[in-house]
CSV table of C-alpha atoms in Angstrom, one decimal:
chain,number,residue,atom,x,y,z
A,427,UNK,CA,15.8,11.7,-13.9
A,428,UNK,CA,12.8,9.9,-12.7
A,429,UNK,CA,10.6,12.7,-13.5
A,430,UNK,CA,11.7,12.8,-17.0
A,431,UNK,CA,11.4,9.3,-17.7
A,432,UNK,CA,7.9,8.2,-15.9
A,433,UNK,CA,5.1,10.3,-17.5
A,434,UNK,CA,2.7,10.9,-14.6
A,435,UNK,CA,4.5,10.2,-11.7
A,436,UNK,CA,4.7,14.0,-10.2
A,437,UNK,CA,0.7,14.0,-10.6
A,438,UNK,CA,0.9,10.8,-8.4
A,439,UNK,CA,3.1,12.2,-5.5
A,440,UNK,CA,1.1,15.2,-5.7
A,441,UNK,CA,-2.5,14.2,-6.1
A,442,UNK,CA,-2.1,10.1,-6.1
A,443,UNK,CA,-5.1,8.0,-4.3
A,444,UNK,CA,-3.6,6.2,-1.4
A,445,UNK,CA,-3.4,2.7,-4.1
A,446,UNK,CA,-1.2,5.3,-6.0
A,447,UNK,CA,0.8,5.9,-3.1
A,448,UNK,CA,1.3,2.4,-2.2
A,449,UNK,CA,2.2,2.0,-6.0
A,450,UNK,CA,4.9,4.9,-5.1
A,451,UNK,CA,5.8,3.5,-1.8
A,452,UNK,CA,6.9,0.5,-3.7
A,453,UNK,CA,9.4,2.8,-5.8
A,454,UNK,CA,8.2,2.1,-8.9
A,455,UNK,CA,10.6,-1.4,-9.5
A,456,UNK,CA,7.9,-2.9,-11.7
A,457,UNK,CA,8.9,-3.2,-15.3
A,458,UNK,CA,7.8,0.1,-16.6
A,459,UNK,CA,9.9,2.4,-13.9
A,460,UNK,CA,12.6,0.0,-13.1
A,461,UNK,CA,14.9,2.0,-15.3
A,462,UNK,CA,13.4,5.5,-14.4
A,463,UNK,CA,14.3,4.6,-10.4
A,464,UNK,CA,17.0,3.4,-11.8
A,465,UNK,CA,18.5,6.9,-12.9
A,466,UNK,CA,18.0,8.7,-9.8
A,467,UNK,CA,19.8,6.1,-7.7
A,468,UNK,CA,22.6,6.3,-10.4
A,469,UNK,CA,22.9,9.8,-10.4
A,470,UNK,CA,22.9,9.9,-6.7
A,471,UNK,CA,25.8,7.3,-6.0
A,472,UNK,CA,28.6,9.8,-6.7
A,473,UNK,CA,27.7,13.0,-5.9
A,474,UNK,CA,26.2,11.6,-2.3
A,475,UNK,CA,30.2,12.0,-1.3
A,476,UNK,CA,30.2,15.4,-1.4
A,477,UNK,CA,27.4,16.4,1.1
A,478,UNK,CA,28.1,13.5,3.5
A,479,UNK,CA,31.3,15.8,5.4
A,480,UNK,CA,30.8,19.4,6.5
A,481,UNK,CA,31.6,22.2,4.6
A,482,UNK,CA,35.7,22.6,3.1
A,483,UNK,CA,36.5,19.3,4.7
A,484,UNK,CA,37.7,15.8,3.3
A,485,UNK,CA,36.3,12.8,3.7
A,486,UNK,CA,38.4,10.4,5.4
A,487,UNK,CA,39.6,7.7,4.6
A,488,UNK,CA,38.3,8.4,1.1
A,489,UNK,CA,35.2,7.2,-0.8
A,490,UNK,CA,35.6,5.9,-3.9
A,491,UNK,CA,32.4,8.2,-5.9
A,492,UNK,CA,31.6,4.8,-8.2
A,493,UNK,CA,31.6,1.9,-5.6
A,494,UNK,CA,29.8,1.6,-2.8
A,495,UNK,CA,31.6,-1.5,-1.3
A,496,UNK,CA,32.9,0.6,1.3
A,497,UNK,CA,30.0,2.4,2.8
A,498,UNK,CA,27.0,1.7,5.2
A,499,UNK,CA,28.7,0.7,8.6
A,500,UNK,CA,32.2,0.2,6.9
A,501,UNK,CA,32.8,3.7,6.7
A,502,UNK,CA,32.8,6.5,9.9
A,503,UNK,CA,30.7,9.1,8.1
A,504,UNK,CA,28.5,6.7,6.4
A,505,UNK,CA,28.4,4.9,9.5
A,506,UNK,CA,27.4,7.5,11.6
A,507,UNK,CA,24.7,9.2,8.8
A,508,UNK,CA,23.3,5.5,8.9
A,509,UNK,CA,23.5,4.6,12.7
A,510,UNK,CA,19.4,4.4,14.0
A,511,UNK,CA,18.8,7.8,16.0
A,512,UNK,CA,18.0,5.7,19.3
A,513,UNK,CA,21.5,4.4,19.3
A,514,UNK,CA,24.8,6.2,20.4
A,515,UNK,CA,27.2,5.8,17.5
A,516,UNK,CA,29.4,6.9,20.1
A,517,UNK,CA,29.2,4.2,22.2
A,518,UNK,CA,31.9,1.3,21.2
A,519,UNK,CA,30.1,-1.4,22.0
A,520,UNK,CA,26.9,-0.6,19.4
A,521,UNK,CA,29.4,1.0,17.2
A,522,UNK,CA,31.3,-2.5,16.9
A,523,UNK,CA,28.1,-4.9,17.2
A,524,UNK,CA,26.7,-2.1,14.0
A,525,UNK,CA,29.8,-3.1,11.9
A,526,UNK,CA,29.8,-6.7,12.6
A,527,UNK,CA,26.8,-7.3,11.7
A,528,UNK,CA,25.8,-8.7,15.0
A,529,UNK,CA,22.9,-6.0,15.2
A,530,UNK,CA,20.5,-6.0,12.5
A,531,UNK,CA,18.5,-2.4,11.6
A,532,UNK,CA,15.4,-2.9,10.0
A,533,UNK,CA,14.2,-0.2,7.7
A,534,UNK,CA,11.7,1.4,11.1
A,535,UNK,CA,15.0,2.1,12.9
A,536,UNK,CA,15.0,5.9,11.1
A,537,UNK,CA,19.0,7.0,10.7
A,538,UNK,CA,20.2,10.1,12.1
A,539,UNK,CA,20.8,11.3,9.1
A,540,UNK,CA,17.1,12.2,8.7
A,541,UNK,CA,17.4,14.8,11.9
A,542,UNK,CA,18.9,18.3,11.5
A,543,UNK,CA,22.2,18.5,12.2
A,544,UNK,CA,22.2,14.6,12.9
A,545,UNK,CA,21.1,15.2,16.2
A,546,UNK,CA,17.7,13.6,17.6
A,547,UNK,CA,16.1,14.3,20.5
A,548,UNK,CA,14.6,11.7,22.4
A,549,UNK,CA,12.4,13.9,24.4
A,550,UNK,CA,10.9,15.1,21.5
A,551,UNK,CA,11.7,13.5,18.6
A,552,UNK,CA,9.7,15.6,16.0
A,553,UNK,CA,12.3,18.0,16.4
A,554,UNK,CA,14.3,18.5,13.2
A,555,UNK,CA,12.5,15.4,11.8
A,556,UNK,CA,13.1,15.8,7.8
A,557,UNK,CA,14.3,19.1,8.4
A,558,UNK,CA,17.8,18.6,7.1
A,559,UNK,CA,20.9,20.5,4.4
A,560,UNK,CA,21.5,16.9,3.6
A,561,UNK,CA,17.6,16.3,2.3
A,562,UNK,CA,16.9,19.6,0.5
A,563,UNK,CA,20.3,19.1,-1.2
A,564,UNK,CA,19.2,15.8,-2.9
A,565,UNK,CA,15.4,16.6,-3.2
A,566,UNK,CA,17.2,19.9,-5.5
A,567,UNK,CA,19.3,17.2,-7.1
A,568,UNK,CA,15.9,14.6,-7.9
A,569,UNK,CA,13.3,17.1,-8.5
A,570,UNK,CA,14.9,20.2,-9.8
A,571,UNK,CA,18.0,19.7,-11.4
A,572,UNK,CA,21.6,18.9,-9.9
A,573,UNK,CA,23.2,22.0,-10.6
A,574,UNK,CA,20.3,24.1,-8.3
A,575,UNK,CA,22.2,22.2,-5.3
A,576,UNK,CA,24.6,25.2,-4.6
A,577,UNK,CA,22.2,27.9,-5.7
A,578,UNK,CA,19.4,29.7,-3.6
A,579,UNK,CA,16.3,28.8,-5.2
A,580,UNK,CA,14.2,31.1,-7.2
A,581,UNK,CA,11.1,31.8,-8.8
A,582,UNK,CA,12.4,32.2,-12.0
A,583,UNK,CA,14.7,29.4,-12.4
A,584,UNK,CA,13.6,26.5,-15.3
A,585,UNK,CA,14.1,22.7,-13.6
A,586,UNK,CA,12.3,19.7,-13.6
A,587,UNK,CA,9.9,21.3,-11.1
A,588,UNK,CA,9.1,24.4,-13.6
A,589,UNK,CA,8.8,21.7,-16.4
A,590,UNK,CA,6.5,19.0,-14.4
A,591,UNK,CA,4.9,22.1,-12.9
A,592,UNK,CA,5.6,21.2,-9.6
A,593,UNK,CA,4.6,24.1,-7.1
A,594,UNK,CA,4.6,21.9,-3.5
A,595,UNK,CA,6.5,19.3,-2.1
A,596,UNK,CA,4.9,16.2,-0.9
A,597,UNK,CA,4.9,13.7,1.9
A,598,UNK,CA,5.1,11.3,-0.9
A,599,UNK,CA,8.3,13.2,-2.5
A,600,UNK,CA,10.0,14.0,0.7
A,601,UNK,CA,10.1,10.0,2.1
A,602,UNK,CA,11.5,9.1,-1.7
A,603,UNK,CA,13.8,11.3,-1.5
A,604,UNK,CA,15.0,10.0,2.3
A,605,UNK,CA,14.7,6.3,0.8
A,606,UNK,CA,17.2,7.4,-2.2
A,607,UNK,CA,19.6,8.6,0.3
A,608,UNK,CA,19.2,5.5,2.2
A,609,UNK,CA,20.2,4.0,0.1
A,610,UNK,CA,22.7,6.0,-1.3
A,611,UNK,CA,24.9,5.3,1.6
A,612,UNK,CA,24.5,1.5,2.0
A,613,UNK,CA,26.9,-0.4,0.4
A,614,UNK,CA,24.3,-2.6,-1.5
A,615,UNK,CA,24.5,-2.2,-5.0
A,616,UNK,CA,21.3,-3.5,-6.5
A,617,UNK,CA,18.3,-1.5,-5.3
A,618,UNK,CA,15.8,-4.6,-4.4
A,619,UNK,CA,12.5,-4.7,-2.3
A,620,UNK,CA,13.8,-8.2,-1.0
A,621,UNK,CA,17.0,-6.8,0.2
A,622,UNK,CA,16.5,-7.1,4.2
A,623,UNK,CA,19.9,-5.4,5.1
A,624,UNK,CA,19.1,-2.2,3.2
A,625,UNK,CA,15.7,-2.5,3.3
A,626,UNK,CA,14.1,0.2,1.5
A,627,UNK,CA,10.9,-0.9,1.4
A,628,UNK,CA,10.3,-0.8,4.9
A,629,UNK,CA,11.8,2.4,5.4
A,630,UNK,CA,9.9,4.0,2.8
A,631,UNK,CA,6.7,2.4,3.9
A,632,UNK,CA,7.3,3.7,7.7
A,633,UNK,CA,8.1,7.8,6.3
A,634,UNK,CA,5.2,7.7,3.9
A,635,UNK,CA,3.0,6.1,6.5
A,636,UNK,CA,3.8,8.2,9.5
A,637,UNK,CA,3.4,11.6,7.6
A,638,UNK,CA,-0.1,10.5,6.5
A,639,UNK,CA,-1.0,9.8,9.9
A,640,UNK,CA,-4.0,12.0,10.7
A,641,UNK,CA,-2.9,12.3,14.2
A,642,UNK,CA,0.6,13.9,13.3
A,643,UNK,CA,-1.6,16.1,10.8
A,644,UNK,CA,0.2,19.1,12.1
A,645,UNK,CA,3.4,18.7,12.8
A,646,UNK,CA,3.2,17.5,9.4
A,647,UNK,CA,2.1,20.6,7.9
A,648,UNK,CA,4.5,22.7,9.7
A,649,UNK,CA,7.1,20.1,8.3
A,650,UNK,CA,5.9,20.8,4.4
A,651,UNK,CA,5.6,24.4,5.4
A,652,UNK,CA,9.2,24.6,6.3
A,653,UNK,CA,9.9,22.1,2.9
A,654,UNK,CA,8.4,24.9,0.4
A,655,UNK,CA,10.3,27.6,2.0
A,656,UNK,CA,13.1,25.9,1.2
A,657,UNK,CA,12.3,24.6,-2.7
A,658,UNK,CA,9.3,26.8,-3.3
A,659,UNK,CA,10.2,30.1,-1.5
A,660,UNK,CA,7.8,31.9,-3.9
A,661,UNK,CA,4.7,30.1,-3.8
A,662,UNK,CA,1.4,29.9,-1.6
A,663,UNK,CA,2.4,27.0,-0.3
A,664,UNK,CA,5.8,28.3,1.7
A,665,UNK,CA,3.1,31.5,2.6
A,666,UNK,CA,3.2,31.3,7.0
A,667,UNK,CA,0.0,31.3,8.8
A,668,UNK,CA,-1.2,34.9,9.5
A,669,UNK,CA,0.0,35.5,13.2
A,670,UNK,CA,-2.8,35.9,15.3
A,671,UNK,CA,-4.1,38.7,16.6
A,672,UNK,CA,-2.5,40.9,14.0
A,673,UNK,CA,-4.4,43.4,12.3
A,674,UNK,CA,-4.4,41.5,9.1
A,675,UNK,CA,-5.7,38.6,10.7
A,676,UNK,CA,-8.9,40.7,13.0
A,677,UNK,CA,-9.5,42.4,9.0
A,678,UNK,CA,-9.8,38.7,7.7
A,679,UNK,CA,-11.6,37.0,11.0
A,680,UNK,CA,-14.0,40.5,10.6
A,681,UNK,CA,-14.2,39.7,6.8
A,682,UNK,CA,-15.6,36.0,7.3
A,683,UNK,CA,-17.6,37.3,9.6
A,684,UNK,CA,-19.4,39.5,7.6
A,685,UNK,CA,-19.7,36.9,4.9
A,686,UNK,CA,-21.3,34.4,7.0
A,687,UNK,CA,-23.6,37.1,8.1
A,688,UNK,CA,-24.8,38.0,4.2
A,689,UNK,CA,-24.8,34.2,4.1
A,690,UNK,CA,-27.3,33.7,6.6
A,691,UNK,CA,-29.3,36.5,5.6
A,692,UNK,CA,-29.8,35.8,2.0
């Protein structure tokens, strides 16, 4: 796993400069982490196929687990996992200028398979941004370990995250993940930052960027709130705001309030 095979990378996503980040936004294809990116990608190419059709049902026509040649917009599921949330994959038209080739998504165009439940909302389309089965599933599969997939998470289980030390999940870990998948489901096979029809780079870039936008500061933190529920369950980070106007929270406010007093005073 990438963890595993690049010493200091979790310190990056977790406490990295912004040049770090950039360094990380470039997914680590310099020499030194070629093969490290390397591993996730491979270990994501077959088991992708089984979280890509709901629950107890087949995919059809079949994918073959150890080529991609048939994915991206050549495939119905893939297609439709792939197809930019503006667009209606329903519509035959886009659907037909999509596999053709005749429109062109640049890595900006965000899939719907980054939505919840694939289904975006125009109106307001922070809803179920990043929030979806399909992410945690292979963010459990990169950062913890592929067999916590089908498992509830717990405190007390030992993974990559336990080992690394891991306690949050960033913005930084959260867009690799999404570019993984990305990728994942496009039929290129050579991950490469000067491949325009996949292109990763650009799609990575746009995630990481938006999410450190100060101005989307708290939908952001909501979004990493509702991330450590699902991967950290146990830790301060998942821990909800107090509710306001509760009687914990008037014994807190009451609490500061005091301390700023003695503060003054002193």
């Amino acid at each position: 796993m990438l963890l595993d095979s690049y010493p200091g990378l979790l310190e990056q996503l977790k406490e990295g400069s912004e040049e770090e980040l950039l360094h990380i936004g470039e997914l680590k294809i310099g020499k030194g982490a070629a093969c490290a990116r390397r591993e996730d990608t491979k270990s994501l190419k077959p088991v992708i196929i089984d979280w890509i059709a709901l629950a107890g049902e087949a995919v059809v026509p079949p994918l073959p687990r150890n080529s991609k040649i048939s994915r991206g917009f050549n495939h119905p599921l893939t297609s439709h996992l792939l197809c930019p949330a503006e667009l209606d994959w329903d519509d035959a038209d886009t659907k037909q200028r999509l596999q053709s080739g005749e429109l062109v998504v640049s890595g900006d165009q965000w899939p719907l398979f980054v939505y919840a439940n694939e289904v975006y909302d125009p109106e307001d389309p922070w809803n179920g941004l990043l929030r979806s089965c399909f992410l945690v599933n292979v963010f459990r599969h990169v950062f913890t370990s592929p067999s916590s997939v089908d498992k509830e998470p717990k405190a007390t289980r030992a993974g990559n995250t336990r080992l690394h030390s891991m306690t949050t999940v960033t913005s930084a870990s959260v867009a690799y993940v999404a570019t993984q998948i990305h990728f994942a489901l496009c039929p290129s096979s050579v991950f490469s930052c000067t491949d325009m029809v996949t292109d990763s780079e650009t799609f990575y870039h746009s995630l990481l960027d938006f999410l450190e936008d100060p101005d989307e500061s708290r939908e952001v933190t909501e979004l990493l709130l509702w991330w450590n529920h699902q991967i950290f369950p146990m830790s301060s980070a998942a821990k909800q705001p107090l509710k306001a106007n509760s009687s914990l929270s008037k014994i807190c406010q009451k609490r500061a309030t005091l301390k700023d007093d003695d503060g003054g005073s002193a």
